[in-house]
PDB file of C-alpha atoms in Angstrom:
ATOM      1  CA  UNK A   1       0.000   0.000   0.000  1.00 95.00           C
ATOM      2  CA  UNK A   2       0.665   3.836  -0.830  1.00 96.00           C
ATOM      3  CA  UNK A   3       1.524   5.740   1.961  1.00 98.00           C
ATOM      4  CA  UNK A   4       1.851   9.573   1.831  1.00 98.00           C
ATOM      5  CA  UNK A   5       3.391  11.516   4.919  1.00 98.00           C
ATOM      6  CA  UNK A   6       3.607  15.436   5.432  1.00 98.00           C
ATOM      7  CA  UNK A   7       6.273  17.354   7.606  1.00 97.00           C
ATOM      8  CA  UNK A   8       5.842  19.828  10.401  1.00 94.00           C
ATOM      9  CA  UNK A   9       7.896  22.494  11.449  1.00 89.00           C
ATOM     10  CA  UNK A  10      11.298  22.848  11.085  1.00 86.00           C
ATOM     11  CA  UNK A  11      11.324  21.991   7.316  1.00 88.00           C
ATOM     12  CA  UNK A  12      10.799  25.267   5.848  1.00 91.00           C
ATOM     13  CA  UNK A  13      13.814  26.805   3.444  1.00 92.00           C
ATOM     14  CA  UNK A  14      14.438  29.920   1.520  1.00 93.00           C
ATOM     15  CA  UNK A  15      12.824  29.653  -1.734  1.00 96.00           C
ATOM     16  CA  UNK A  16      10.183  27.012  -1.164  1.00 96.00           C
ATOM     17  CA  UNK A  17       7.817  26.809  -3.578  1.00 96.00           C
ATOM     18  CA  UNK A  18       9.168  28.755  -6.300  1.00 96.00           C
ATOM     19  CA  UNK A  19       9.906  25.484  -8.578  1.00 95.00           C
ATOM     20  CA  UNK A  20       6.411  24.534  -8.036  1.00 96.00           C
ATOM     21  CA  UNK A  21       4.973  28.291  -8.650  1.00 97.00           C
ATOM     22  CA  UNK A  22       6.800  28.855 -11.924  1.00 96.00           C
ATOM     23  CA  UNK A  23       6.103  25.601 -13.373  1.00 95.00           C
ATOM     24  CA  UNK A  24       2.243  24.858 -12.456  1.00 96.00           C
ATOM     25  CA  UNK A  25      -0.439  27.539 -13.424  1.00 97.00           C
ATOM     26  CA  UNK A  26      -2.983  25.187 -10.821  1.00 97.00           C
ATOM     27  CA  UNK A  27      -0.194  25.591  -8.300  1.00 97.00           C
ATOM     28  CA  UNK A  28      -0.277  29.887  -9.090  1.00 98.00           C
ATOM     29  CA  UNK A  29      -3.812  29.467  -8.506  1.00 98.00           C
ATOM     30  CA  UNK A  30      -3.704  28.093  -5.261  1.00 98.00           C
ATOM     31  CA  UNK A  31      -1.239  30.173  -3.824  1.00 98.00           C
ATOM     32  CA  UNK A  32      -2.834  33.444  -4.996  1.00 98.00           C
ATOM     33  CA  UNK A  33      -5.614  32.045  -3.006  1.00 98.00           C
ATOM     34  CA  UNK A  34      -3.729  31.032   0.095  1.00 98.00           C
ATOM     35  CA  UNK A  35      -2.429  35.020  -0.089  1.00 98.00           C
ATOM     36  CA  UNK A  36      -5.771  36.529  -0.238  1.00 98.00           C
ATOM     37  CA  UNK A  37      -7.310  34.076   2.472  1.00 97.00           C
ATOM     38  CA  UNK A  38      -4.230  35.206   4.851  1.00 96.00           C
ATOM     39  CA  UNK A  39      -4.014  38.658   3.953  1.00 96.00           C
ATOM     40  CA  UNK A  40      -0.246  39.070   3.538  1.00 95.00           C
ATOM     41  CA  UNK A  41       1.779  37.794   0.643  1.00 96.00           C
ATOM     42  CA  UNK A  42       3.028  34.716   2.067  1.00 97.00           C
ATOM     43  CA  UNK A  43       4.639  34.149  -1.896  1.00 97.00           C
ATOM     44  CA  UNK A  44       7.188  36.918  -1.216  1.00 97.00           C
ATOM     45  CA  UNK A  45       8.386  35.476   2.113  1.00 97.00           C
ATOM     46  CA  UNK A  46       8.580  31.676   0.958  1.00 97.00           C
ATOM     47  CA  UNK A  47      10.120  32.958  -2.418  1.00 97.00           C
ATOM     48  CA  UNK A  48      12.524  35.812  -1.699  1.00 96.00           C
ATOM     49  CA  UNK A  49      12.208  35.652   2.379  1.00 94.00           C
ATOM     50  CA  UNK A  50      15.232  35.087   4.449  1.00 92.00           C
ATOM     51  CA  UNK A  51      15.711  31.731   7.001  1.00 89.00           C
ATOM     52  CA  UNK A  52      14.631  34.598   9.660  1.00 89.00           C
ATOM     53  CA  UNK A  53      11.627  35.990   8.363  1.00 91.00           C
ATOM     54  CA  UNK A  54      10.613  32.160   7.310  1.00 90.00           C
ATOM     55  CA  UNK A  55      11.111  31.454  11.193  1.00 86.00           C
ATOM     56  CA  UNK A  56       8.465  33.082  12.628  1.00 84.00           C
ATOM     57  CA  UNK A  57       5.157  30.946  13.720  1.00 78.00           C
ATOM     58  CA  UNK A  58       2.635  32.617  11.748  1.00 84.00           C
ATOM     59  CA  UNK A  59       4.537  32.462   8.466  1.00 92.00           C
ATOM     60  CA  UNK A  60       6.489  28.723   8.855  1.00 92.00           C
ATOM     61  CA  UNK A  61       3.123  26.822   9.798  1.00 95.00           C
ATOM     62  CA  UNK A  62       1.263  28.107   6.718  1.00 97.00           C
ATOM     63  CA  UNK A  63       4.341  27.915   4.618  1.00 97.00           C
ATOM     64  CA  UNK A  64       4.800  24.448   5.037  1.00 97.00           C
ATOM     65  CA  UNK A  65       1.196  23.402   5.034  1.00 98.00           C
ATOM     66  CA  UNK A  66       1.105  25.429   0.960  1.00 98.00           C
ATOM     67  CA  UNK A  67       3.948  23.922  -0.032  1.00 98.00           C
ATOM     68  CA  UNK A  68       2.994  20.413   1.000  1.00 98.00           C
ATOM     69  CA  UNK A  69      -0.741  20.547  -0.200  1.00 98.00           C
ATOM     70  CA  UNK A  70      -0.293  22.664  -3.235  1.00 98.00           C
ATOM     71  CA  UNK A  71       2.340  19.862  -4.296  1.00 97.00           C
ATOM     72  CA  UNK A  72       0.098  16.874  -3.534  1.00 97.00           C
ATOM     73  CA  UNK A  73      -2.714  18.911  -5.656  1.00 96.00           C
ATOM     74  CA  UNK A  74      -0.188  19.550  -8.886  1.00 96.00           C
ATOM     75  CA  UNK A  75       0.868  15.716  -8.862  1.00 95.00           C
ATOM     76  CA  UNK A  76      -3.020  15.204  -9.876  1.00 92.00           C
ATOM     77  CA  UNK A  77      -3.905  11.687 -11.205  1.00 92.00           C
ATOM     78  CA  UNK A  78      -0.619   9.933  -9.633  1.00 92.00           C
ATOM     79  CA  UNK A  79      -1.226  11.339  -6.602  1.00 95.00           C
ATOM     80  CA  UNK A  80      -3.407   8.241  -4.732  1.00 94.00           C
ATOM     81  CA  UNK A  81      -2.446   7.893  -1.083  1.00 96.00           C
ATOM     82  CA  UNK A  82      -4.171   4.216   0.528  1.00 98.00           C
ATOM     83  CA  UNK A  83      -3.124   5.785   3.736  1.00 98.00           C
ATOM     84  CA  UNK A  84      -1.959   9.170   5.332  1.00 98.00           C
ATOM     85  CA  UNK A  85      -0.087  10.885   8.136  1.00 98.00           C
ATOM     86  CA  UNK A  86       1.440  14.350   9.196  1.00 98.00           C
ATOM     87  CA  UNK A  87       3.919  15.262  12.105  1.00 98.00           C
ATOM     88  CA  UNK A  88       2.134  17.321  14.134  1.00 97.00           C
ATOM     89  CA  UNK A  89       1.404  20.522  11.792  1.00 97.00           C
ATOM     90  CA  UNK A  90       1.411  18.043   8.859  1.00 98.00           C
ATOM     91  CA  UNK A  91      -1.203  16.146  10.362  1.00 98.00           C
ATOM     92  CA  UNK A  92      -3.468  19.389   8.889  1.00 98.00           C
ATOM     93  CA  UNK A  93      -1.979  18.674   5.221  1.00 98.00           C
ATOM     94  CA  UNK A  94      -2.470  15.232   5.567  1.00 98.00           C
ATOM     95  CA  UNK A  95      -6.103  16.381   6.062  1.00 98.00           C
ATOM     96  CA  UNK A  96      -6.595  18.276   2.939  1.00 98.00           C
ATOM     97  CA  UNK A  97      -4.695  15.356   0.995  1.00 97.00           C
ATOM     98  CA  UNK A  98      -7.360  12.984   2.303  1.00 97.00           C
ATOM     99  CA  UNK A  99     -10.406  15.155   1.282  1.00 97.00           C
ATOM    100  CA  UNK A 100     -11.316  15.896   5.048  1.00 98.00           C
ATOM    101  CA  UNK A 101     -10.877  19.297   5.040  1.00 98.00           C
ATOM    102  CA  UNK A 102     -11.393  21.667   2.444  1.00 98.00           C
ATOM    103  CA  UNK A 103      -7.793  23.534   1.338  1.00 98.00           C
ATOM    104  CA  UNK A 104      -9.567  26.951   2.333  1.00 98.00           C
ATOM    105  CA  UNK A 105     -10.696  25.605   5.535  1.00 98.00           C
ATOM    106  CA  UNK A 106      -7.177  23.730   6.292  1.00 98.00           C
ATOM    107  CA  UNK A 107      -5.832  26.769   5.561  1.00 98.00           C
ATOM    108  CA  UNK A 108      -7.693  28.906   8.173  1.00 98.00           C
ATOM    109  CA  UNK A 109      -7.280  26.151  10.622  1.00 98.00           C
ATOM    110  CA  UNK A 110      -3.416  26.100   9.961  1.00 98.00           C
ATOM    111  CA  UNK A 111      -3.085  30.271  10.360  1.00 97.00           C
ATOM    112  CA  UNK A 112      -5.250  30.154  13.341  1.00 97.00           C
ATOM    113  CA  UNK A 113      -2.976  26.926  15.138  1.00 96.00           C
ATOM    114  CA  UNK A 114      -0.364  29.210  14.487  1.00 94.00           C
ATOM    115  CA  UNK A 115      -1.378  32.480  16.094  1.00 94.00           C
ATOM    116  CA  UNK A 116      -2.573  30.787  18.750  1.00 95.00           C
ATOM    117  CA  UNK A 117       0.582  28.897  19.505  1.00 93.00           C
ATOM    118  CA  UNK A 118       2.581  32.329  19.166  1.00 91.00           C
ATOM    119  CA  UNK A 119       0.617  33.763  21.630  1.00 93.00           C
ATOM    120  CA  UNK A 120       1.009  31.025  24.003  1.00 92.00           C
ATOM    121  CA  UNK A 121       4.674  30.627  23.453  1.00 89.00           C
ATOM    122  CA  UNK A 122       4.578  34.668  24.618  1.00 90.00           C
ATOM    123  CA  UNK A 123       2.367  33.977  27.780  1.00 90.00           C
ATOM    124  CA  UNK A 124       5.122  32.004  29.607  1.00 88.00           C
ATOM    125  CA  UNK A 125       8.561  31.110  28.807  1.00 89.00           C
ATOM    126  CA  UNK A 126       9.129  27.945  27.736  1.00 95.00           C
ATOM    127  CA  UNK A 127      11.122  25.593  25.187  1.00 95.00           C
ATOM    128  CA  UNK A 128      11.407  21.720  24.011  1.00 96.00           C
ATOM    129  CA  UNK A 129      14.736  19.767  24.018  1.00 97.00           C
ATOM    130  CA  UNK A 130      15.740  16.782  21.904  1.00 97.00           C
ATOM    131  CA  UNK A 131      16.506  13.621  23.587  1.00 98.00           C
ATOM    132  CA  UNK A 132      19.043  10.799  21.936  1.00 97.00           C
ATOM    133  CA  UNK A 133      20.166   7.020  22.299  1.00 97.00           C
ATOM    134  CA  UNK A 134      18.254   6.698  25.655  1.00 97.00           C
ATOM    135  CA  UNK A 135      14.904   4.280  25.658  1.00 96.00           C
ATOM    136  CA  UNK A 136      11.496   6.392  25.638  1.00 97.00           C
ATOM    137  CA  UNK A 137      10.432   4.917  29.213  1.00 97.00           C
ATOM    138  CA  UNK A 138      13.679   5.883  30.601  1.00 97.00           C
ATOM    139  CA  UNK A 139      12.640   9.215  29.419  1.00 98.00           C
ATOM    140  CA  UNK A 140       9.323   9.547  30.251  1.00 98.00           C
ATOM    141  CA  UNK A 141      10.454   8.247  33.968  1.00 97.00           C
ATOM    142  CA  UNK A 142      12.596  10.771  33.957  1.00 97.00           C
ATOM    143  CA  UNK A 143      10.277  13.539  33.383  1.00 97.00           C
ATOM    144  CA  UNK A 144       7.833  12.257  35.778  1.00 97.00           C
ATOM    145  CA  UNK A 145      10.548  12.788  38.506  1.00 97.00           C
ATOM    146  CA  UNK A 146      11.506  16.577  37.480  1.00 97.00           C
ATOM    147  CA  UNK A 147       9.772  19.081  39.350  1.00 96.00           C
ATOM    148  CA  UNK A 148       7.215  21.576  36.774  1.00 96.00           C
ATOM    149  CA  UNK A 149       6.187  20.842  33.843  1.00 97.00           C
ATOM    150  CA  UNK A 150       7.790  18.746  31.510  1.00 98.00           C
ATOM    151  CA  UNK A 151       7.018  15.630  29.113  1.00 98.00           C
ATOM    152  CA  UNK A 152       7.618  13.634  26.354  1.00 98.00           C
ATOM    153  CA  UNK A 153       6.415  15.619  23.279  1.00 98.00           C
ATOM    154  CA  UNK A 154       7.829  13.930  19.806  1.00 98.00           C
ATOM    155  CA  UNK A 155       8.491  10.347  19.292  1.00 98.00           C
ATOM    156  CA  UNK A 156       9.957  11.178  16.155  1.00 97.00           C
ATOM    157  CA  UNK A 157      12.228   7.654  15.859  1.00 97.00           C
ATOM    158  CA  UNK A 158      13.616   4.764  18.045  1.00 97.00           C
ATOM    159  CA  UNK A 159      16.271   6.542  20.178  1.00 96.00           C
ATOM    160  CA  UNK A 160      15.092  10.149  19.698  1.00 96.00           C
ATOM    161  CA  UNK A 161      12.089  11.420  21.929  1.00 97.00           C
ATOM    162  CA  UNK A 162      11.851  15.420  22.162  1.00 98.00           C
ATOM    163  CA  UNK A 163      10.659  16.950  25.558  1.00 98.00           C
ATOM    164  CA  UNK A 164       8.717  19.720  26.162  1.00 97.00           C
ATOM    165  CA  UNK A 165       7.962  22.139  29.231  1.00 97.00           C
ATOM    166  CA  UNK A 166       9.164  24.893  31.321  1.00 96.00           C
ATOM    167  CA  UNK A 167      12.439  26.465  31.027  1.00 96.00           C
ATOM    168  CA  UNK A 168      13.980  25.397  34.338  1.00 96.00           C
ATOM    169  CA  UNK A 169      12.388  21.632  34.422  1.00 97.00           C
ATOM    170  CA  UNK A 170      13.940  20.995  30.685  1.00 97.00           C
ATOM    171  CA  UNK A 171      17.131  21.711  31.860  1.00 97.00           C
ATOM    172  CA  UNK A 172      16.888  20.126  35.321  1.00 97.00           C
ATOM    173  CA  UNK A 173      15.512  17.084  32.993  1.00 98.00           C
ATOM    174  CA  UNK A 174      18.273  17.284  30.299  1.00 97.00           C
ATOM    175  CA  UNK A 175      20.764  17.306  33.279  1.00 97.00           C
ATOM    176  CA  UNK A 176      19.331  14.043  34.664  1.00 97.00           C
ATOM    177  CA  UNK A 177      18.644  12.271  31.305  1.00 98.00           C
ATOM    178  CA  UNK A 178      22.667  12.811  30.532  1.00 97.00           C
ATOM    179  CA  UNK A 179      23.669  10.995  33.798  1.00 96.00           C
ATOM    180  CA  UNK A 180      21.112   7.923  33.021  1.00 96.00           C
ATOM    181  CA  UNK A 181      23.250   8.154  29.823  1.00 96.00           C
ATOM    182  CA  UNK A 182      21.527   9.853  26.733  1.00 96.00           C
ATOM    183  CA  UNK A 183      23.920  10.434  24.093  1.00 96.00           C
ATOM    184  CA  UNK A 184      22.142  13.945  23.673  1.00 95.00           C
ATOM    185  CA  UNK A 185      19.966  16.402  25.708  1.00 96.00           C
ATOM    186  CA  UNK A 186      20.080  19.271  23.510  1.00 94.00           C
ATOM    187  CA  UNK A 187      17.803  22.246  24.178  1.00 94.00           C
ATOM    188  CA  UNK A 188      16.297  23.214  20.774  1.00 92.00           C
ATOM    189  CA  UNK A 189      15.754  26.420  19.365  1.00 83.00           C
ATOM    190  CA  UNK A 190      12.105  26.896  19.313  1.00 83.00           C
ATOM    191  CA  UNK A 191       9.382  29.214  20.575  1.00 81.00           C
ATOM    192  CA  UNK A 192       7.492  27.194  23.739  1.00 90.00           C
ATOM    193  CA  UNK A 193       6.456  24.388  24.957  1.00 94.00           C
ATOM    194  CA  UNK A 194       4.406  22.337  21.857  1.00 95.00           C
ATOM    195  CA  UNK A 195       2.372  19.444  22.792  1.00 96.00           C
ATOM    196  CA  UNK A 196       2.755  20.273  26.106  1.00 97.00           C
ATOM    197  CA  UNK A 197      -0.291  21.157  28.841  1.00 96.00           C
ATOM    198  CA  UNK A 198       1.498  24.645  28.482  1.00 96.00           C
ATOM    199  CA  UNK A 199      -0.160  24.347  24.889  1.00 96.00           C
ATOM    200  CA  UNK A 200      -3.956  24.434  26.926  1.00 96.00           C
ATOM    201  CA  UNK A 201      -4.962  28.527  25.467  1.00 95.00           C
ATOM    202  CA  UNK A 202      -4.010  27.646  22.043  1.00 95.00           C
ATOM    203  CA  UNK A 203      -5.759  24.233  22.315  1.00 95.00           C
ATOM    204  CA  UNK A 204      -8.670  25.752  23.305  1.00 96.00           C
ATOM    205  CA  UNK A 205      -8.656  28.604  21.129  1.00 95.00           C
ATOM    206  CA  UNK A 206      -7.727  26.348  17.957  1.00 96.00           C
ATOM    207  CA  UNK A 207     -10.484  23.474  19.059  1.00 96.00           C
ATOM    208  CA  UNK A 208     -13.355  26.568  19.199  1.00 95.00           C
ATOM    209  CA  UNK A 209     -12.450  26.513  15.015  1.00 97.00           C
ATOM    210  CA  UNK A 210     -12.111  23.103  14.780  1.00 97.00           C
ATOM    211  CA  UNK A 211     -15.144  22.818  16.001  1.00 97.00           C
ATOM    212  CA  UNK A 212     -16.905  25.371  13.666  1.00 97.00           C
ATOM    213  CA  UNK A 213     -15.247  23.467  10.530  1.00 98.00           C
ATOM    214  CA  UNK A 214     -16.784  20.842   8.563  1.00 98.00           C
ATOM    215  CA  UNK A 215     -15.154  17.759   8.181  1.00 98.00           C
ATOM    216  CA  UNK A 216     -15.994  15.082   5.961  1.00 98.00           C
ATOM    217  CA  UNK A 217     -15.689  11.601   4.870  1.00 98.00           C
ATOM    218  CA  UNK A 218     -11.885  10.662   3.841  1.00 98.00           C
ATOM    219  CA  UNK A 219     -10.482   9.045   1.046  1.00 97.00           C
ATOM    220  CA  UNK A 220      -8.110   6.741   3.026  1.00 98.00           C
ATOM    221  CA  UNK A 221      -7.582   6.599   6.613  1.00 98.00           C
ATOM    222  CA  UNK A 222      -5.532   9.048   8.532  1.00 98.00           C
ATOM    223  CA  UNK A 223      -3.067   7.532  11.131  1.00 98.00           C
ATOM    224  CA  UNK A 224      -3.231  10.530  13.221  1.00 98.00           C
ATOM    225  CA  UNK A 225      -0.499  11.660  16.080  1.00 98.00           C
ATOM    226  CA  UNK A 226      -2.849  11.504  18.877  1.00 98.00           C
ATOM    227  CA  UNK A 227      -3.830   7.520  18.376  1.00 97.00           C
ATOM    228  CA  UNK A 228      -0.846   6.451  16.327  1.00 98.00           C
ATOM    229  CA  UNK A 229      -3.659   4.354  14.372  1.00 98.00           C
ATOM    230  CA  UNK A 230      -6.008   4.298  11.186  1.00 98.00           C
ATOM    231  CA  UNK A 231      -8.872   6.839  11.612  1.00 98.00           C
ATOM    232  CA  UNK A 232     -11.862   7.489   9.444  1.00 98.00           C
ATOM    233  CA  UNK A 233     -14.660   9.171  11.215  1.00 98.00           C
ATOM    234  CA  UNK A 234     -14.892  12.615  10.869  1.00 98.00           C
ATOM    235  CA  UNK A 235     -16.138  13.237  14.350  1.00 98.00           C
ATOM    236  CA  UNK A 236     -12.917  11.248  15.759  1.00 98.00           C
ATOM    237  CA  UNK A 237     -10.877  12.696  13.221  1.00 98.00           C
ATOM    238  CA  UNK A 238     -12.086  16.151  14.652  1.00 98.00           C
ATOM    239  CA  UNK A 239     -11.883  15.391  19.031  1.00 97.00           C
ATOM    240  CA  UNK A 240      -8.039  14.019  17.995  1.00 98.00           C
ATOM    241  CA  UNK A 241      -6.881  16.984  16.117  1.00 97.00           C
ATOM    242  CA  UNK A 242      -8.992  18.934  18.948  1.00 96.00           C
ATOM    243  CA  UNK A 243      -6.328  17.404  21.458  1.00 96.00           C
ATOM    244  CA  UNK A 244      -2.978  17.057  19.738  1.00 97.00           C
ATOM    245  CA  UNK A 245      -1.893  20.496  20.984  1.00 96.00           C
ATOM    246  CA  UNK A 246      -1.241  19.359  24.012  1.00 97.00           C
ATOM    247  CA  UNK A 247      -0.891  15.883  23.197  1.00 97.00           C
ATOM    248  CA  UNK A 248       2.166  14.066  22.443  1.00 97.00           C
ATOM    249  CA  UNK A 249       3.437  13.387  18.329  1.00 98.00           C
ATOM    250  CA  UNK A 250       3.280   9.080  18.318  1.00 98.00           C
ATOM    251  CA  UNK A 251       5.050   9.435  15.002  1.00 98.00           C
ATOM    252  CA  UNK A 252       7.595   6.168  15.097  1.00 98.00           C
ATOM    253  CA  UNK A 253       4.301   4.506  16.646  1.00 98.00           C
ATOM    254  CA  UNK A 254       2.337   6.117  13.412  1.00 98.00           C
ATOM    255  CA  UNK A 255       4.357   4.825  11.106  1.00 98.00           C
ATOM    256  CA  UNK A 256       4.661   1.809  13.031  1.00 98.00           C
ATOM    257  CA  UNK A 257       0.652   0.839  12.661  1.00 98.00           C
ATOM    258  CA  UNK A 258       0.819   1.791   9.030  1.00 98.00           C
ATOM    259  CA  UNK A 259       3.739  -0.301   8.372  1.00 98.00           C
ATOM    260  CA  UNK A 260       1.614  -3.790  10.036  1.00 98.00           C
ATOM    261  CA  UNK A 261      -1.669  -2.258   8.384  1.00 98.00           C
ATOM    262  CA  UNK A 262       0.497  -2.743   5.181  1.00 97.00           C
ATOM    263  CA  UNK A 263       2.163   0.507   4.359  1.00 97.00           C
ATOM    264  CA  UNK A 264       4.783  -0.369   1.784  1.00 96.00           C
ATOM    265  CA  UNK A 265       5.723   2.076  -0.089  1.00 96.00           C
ATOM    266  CA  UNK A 266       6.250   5.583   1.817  1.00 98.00           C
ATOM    267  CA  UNK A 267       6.164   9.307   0.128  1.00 98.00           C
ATOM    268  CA  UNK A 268       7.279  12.786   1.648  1.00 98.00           C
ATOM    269  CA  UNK A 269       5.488  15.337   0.252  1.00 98.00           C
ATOM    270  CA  UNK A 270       6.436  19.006   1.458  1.00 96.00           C
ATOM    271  CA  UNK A 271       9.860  20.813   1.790  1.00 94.00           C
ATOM    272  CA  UNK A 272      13.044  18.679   3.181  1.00 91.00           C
ATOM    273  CA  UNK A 273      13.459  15.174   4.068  1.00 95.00           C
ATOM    274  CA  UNK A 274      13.331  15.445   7.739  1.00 95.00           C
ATOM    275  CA  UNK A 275      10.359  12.033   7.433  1.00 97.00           C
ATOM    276  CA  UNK A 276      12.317  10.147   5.166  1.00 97.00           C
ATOM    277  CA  UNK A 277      15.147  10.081   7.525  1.00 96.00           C
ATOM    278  CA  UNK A 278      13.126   8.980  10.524  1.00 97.00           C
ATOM    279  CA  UNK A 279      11.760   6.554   8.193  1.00 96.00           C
ATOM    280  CA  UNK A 280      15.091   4.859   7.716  1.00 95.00           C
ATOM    281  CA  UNK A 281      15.551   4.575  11.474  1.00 96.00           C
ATOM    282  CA  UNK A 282      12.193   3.301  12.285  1.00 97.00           C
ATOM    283  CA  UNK A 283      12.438   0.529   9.686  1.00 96.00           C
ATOM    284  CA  UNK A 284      15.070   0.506   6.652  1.00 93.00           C
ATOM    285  CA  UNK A 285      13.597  -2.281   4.528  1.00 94.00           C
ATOM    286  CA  UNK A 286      10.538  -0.214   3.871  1.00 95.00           C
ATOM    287  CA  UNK A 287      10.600   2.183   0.928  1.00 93.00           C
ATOM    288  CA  UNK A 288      10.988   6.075   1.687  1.00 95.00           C
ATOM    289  CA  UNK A 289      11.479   8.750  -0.775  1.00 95.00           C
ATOM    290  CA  UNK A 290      10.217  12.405  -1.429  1.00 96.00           C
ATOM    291  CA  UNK A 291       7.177  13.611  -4.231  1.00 95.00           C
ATOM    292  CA  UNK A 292       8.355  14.993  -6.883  1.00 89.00           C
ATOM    293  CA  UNK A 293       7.063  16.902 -10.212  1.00 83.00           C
ATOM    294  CA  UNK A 294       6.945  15.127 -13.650  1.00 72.00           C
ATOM    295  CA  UNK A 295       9.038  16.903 -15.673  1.00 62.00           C
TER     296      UNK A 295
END
C-alpha cells in the first residue's frame, strides 16, 4: 500500500515553492488564493524571504502546510495515497490530501494553530529539548521525577524522543537524562512548549475553530499523532486533532501501525526530508522517498 506523509515544522527553506509556482499555473492558482485568504503575501516570504523571516510561527506553519498541499494537488492523477499521516502541523496537510478538510478551511485552521501557539509561546517562557540514544520509558520516567512541567512531546524515531515544558524543568531534565546516559539532551531552538499542557490557550482557542469546521468523509484513513492508528470518522478525526496540541506526536508509533496495516511504499510530500530520515531509522527495509514533479 501507498503511503503519503507530510512534515511539520522545522522543514521550511528559503525559496520554497518557487519550482512549483513557476512551473504549475494550478499551483499559481492556489497560492494566490492562500495570499488573499491570509491577507499578507506569504509568496514573497517563501520565495525571496530570508531563514529569519521564514522562522516566525505565523509564516512557517502556513508555509509548510502550501507547499505540501499545493504539491500533492499539482501531482493530480498519480497522486493516490491508501493511507496518510502528518507530524504534528502536517497532520493538517495530511487532512486536505485525504479530502477531510477543504484547502480553504485547512488553511484557516493552519493560520489560526499558528497564532494561537505564538501567543502562548509569549504567555510564559518555555522551550522543548531533543533527547538521543536513551529508551522512551527511561525518558518519560525521567520527566515524571523533574519538578514543573515537563514531558515527552515527539516520538519522532527509536532513540530520539523530544521533551517539552518549562524552562527550568527541561534543563533540570536534560541534566538528569545525561547521567542515566543519553547520548544527547540538547535544548532546541524553538518558541514554547508544543504538545505540552502549556499548549492548553491555544488548544482551546484552535479546538473553538475546529469545532466550527466541517469535516468530511476521507479518502483513506488518517493515522493521526494523537492515536498512532487508522482513523476514518470525521467526528474522531475532529476530538483528535482537537487534542494534539497538548498531546504528544506518536510518530515512530504512526508509522509503526501503518507499516503492520500494510504501508509499503512511503512518500514525503512538502519541503526537506526530515520524514524520510526517521523513516530509515524506524524501519530501513521499507521504501521512503520524497514527491516529486513530472518533468
Amino acid at each position: 500500500m501507498k503511503a503519503y506523509i507530510f512534515p511539520g515544522q522545522g522543514a521550511q527553506f528559503s525559496g520554497m515553492g518557487l519550482d512549483l509556482y513557476e512551473k504549475s499555473p494550478l499551483a499559481q492558482e492556489y497560492f494566490e488564493k492562500a495570499n488573499d485568504i491570509l491577507g499578507f503575501s506569504i509568496t514573497d516570504i517563501m520565495f525571496e524571504g530570508t531563514a529569519e523571516q521564514l522562522k516566525e510561527t505565523k509564516v512557517t506553519q502556513p508555509a509548510i502546510f502550501l507547499h505540501s498541499v499545493i504539491l500533492a494537488k499539482v501531482l493530480g492523477d498519480a497522486f493516490q495515497p491508501e493511507m496518510v499521516a502528518g507530524h504534528s502541523l502536517g497532520e493538517l496537510s495530511a487532512l486536505v490530501a485525504n479530502g477531510v478538510l477543504t484547502f480553504e478551511d485547512g488553511l484557516r485552521l493552519v493560520s489560526k494553530r499558528a497564532l494561537a501557539m505564538q501567543k502562548a509561546c509569549e504567555a510564559q517562557a518555555s522551550t522543548m529539548a531533543a533527547v538521543l540514544g536513551l529508551e522512551d520509558a527511561v525518558v518519560e520516567e525521567t520527566c515524571a521525577e523533574i519538578e514543573g512541567v515537563v514531558v515527552a512531546a515527539n516520538y519522532n524515531c527509536p532513540g530520539q524522543l523530544v521533551i517539552s515544558g518549562e524552562v527550568e524543568a527541561i534543563n533540570k531534565a536534560c541534566d538528569a537524562l545525561k547521567e542515566k546516559g543519553a547520548k544527547r539532551a540538547l535544548v532546541l531552538p524553538v518558541g514554547g512548549a508544543f504538545h505540552s499542557p502549556l499548549m492548553e490557550p491555544a488548544r482551546e482557542e484552535l479546538a473553538a475553530a475546529i469545532e466550527a469546521t466541517v469535516f468530511s468523509e476521507p479518502t483513506c484513513p488518517v493515522y493521526q499523532n494523537v492515536t498512532a492508528s487508522a482513523v476514518t470518522d470525521p467526528n474522531e478525526i475532529k476530538k483528535n486533532l482537537m487534542i494534539q496540541l497538548t498531546a504528544p506526536v506518536r510518530w515512530t508509533q504512526s508509522i509503526q501501525a501503518m507499516i503492520a496495516d500494510g504501508g509499503t511504499e512511503f512518500v514525503e510530500v512538502g519541503p526537506g526530508k526530515v520524514l524520510q530520515g526517521l523513516m530509515r531509522k524506524i524501519d530501513r527495509s521499507v521504501a521512503a522517498s520524497g514527491a516529486v514533479l513530472a518533468e
